[in-house]
Coordinates of C-alpha atoms and ligand atoms in Angstrom, one line a residue:
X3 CA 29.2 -24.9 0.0
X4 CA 28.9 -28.5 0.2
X5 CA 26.1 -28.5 2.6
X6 CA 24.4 -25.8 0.0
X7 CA 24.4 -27.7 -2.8
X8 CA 23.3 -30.9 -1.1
X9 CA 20.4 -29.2 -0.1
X10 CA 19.8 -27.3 -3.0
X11 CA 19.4 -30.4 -4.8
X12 CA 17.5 -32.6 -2.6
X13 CA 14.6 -30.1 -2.2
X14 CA 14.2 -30.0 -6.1
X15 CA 14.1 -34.4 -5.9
X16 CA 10.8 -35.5 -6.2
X17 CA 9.7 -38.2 -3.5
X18 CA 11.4 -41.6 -4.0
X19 CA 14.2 -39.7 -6.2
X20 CA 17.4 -40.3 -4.1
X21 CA 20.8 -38.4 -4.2
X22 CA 24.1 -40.5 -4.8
X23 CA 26.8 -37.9 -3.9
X24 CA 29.9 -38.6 -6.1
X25 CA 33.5 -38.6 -3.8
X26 CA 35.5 -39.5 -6.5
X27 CA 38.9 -37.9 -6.1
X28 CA 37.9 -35.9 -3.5
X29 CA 39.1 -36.2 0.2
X30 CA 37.1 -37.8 3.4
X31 CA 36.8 -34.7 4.7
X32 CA 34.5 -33.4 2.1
X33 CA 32.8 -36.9 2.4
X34 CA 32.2 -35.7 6.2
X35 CA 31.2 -32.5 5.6
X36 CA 28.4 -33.9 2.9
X37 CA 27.5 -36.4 6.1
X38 CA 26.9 -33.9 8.6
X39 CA 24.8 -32.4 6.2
X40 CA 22.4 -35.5 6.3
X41 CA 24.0 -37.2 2.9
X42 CA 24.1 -41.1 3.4
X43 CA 24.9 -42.2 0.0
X44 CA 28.0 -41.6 -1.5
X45 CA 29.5 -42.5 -4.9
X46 CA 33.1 -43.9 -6.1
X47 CA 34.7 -45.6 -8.9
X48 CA 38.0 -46.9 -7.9
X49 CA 38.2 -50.2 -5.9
X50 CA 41.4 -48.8 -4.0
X51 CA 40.2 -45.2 -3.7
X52 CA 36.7 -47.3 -2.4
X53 CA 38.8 -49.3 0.3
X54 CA 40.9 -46.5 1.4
X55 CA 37.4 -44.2 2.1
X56 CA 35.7 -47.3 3.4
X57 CA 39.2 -47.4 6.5
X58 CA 39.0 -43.9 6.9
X59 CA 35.0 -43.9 6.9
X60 CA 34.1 -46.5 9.2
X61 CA 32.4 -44.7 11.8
X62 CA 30.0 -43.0 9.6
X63 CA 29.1 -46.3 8.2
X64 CA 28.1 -47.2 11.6
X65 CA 26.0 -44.0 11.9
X66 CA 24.7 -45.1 7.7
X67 CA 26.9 -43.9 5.4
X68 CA 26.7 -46.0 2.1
X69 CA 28.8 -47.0 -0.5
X70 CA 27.7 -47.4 -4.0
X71 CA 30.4 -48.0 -6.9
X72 CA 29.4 -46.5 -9.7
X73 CA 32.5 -47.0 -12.5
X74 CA 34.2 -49.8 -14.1
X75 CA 34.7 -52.5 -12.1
X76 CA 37.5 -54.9 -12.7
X77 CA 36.8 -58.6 -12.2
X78 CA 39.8 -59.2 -10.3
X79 CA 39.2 -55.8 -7.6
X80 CA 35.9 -57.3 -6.7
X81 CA 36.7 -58.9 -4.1
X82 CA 37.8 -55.6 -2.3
X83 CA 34.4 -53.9 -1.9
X84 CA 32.6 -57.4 -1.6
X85 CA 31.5 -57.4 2.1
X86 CA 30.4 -53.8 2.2
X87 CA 29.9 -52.0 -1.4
X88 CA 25.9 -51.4 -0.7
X89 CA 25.3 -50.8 -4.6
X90 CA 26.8 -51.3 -8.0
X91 CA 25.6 -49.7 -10.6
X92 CA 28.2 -50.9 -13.6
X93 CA 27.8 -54.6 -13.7
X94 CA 28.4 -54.8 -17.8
X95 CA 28.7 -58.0 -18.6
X96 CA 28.0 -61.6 -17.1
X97 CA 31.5 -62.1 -16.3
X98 CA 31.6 -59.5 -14.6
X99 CA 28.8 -60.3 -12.5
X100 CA 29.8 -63.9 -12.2
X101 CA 32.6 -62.8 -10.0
X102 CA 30.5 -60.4 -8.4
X103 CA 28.2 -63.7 -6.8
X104 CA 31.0 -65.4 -6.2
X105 CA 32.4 -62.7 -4.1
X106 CA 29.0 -62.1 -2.7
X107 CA 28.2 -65.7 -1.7
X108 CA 32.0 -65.9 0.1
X109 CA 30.9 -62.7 2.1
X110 CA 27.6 -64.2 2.9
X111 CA 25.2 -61.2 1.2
X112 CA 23.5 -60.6 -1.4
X113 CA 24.9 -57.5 -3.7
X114 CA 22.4 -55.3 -5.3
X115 CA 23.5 -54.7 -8.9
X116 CA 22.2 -52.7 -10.9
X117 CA 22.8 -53.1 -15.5
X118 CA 24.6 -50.7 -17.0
X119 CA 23.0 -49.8 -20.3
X120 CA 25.1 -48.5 -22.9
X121 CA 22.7 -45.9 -24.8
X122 CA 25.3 -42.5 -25.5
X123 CA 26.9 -42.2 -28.6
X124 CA 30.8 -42.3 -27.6
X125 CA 32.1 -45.7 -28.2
X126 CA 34.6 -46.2 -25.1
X127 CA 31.4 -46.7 -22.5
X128 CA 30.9 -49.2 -20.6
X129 CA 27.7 -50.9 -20.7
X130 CA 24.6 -53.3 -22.5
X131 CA 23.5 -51.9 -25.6
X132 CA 19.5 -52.4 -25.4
X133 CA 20.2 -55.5 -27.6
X134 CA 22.9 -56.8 -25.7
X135 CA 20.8 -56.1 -22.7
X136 CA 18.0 -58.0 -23.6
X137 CA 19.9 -61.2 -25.1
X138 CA 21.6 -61.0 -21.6
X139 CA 18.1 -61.5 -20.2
X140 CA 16.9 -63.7 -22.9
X141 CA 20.1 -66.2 -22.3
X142 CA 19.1 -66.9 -18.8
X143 CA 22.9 -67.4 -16.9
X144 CA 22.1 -64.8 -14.8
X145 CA 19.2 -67.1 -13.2
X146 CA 21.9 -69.0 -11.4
X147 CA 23.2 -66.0 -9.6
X148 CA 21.8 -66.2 -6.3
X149 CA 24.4 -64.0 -4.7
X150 CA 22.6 -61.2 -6.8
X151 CA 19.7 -59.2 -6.6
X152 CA 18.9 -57.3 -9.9
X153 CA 17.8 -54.1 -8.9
X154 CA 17.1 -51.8 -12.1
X155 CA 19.3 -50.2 -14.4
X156 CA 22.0 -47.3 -14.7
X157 CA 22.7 -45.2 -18.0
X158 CA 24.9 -42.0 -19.1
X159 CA 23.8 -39.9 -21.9
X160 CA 26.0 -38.4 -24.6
X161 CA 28.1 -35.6 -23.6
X162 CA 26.5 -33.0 -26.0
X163 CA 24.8 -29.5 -25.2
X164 CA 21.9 -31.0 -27.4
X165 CA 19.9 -31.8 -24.3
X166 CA 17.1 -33.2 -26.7
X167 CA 19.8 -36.2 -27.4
X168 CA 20.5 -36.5 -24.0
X169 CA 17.1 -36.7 -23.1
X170 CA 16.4 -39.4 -26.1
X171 CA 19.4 -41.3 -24.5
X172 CA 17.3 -41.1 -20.8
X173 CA 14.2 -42.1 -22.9
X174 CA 15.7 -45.1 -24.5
X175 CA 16.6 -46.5 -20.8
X176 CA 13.8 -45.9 -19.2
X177 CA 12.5 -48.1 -22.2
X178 CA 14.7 -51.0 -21.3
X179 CA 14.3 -51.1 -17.6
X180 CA 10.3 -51.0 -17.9
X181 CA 10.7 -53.4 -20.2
X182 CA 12.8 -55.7 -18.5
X183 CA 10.7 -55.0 -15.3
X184 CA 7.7 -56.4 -16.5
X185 CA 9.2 -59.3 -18.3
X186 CA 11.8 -60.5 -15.9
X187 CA 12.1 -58.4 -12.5
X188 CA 8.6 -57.2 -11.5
X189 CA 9.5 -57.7 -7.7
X190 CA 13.2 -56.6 -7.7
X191 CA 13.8 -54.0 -10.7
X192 CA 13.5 -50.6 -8.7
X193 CA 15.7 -48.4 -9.4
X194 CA 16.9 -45.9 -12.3
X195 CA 20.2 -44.5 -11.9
X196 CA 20.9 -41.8 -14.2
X197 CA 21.4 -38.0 -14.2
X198 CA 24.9 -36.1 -13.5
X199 CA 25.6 -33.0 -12.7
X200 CA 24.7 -31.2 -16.2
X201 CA 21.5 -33.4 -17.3
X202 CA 20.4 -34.6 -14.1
X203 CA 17.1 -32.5 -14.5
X204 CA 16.7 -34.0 -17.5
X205 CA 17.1 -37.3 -15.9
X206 CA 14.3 -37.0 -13.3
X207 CA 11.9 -35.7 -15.7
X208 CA 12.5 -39.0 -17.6
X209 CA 12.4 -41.0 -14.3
X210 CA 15.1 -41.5 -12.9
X211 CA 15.2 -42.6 -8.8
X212 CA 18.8 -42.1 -8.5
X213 CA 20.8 -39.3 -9.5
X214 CA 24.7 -39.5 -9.4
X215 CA 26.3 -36.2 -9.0
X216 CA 29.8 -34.8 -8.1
X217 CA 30.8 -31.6 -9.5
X218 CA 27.9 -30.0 -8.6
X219 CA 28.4 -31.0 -4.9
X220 CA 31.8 -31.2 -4.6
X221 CA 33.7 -28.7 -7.1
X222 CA 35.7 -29.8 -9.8
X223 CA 37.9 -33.0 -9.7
X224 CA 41.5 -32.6 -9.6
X225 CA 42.7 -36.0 -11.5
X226 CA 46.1 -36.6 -9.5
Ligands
LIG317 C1 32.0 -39.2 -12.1 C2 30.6 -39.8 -12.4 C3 29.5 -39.1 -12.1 C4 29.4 -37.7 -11.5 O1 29.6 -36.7 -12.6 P1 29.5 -35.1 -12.3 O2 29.4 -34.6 -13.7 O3 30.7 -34.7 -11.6 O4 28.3 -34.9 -11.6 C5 28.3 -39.7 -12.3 N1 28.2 -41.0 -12.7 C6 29.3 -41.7 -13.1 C7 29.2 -43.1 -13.6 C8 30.6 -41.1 -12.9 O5 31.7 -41.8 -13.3

């Protein structure tokens, strides 16, 4: 099943698009299973689910399994996934990733991070309205961040069957980070994470290069 839908996807992925399968709540052993079946990146949004995974998991990380952390991330649990976390996609705020150089520096790497743009409808996400995102930029903190390397941007749509609002919601990123590309990161800004398991078509038609998906892969989470 696992092995099915991995493939299933990834054959559909244009070139460049890459796969972030979501763990989340679900056990190593499905995490395994995905790995045999030639899945390196994986997905998770807990710092102590992360760390836990990350024990268990540590001799497919020596064959090239990779974290990426994909959901809120609380200043204080940084320091957890520091050393090893290969990607985060939900840095929010410069606070936030003010703790994450500071954690990177002490580890002696540089984190990719990616900005999480807030452009769905619901109010309790995450993320840099456009606006926000782009005074962020304007502001010019983030300059002193060496510990960080700004990779691109990651968005979630609104959760509505009207697929032509999600789409808008894809269009609007893909806005931002070109825009942000060319005026700030031409060298570093690669990479468009957006698309889940019910829009993530959607997603790569609007250009995404990551796709995060879970239930698809993995079958429904069971929240404990
Ligand atoms: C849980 C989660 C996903 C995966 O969602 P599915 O609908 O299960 O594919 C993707 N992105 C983020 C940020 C998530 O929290």
């Amino acid at each position: 099943m696992i092995a099915e839908e991995i493939h299933k996807i990834t054959s559909q992925l244009p070139k460049g698009v890459r796969l972030v399968a979501v763990s989340k709540y679900h056990p190593t052993e499905a995490i395994r299973e995905a790995f045999n079946a030639s899945q390196r990146l994986f997905g998770e949004s807990h710092a102590q689910e992360l760390q836990r995974k990350h024990a268990e998991l540590a001799d497919l990380e020596a064959e090239g399994l990779e974290w990426h952390f994909i959901g809120h991330l609380q200043t204080n649990k940084v320091k957890y996934i520091a050393p090893y976390v290969s990607l985060i996609h939900s840095a929010d705020s410069l606070h936030l990733l003010e703790e994450i150089n500071r954690q990177a520096l002490k580890a002696g790497r540089i984190i990719r991070c990616l900005m999480q743009l807030h452009v769905a409808a619901e109010e309790t996400k995450f993320g840099f309205t456009p606006d926000e995102g782009l005074t962020f930029l304007e502001g010019g903190a983030w300059q002193q961040l060496n510990g960080i390397e700004f990779a691109g941007v990651m968005a979630m749509a609104t959760n509505t069957d009207d697929l032509a609002h999600r789409q808008a919601d894809f269009h609007r990123a893909r806005l931002f980070f070109e825009q942000a590309q060319r005026d700030y990161f031409p060298q570093s800004f690669k990479e468009l994470s957006m698309g889940m398991t019910d829009d993530w078509h959607l997603a790569v038609d609007e250009g995404a290069t990551i796709i995060r998906i879970g239930t698809q892969i993995f079958g429904e989470r069971i929240y404990t």
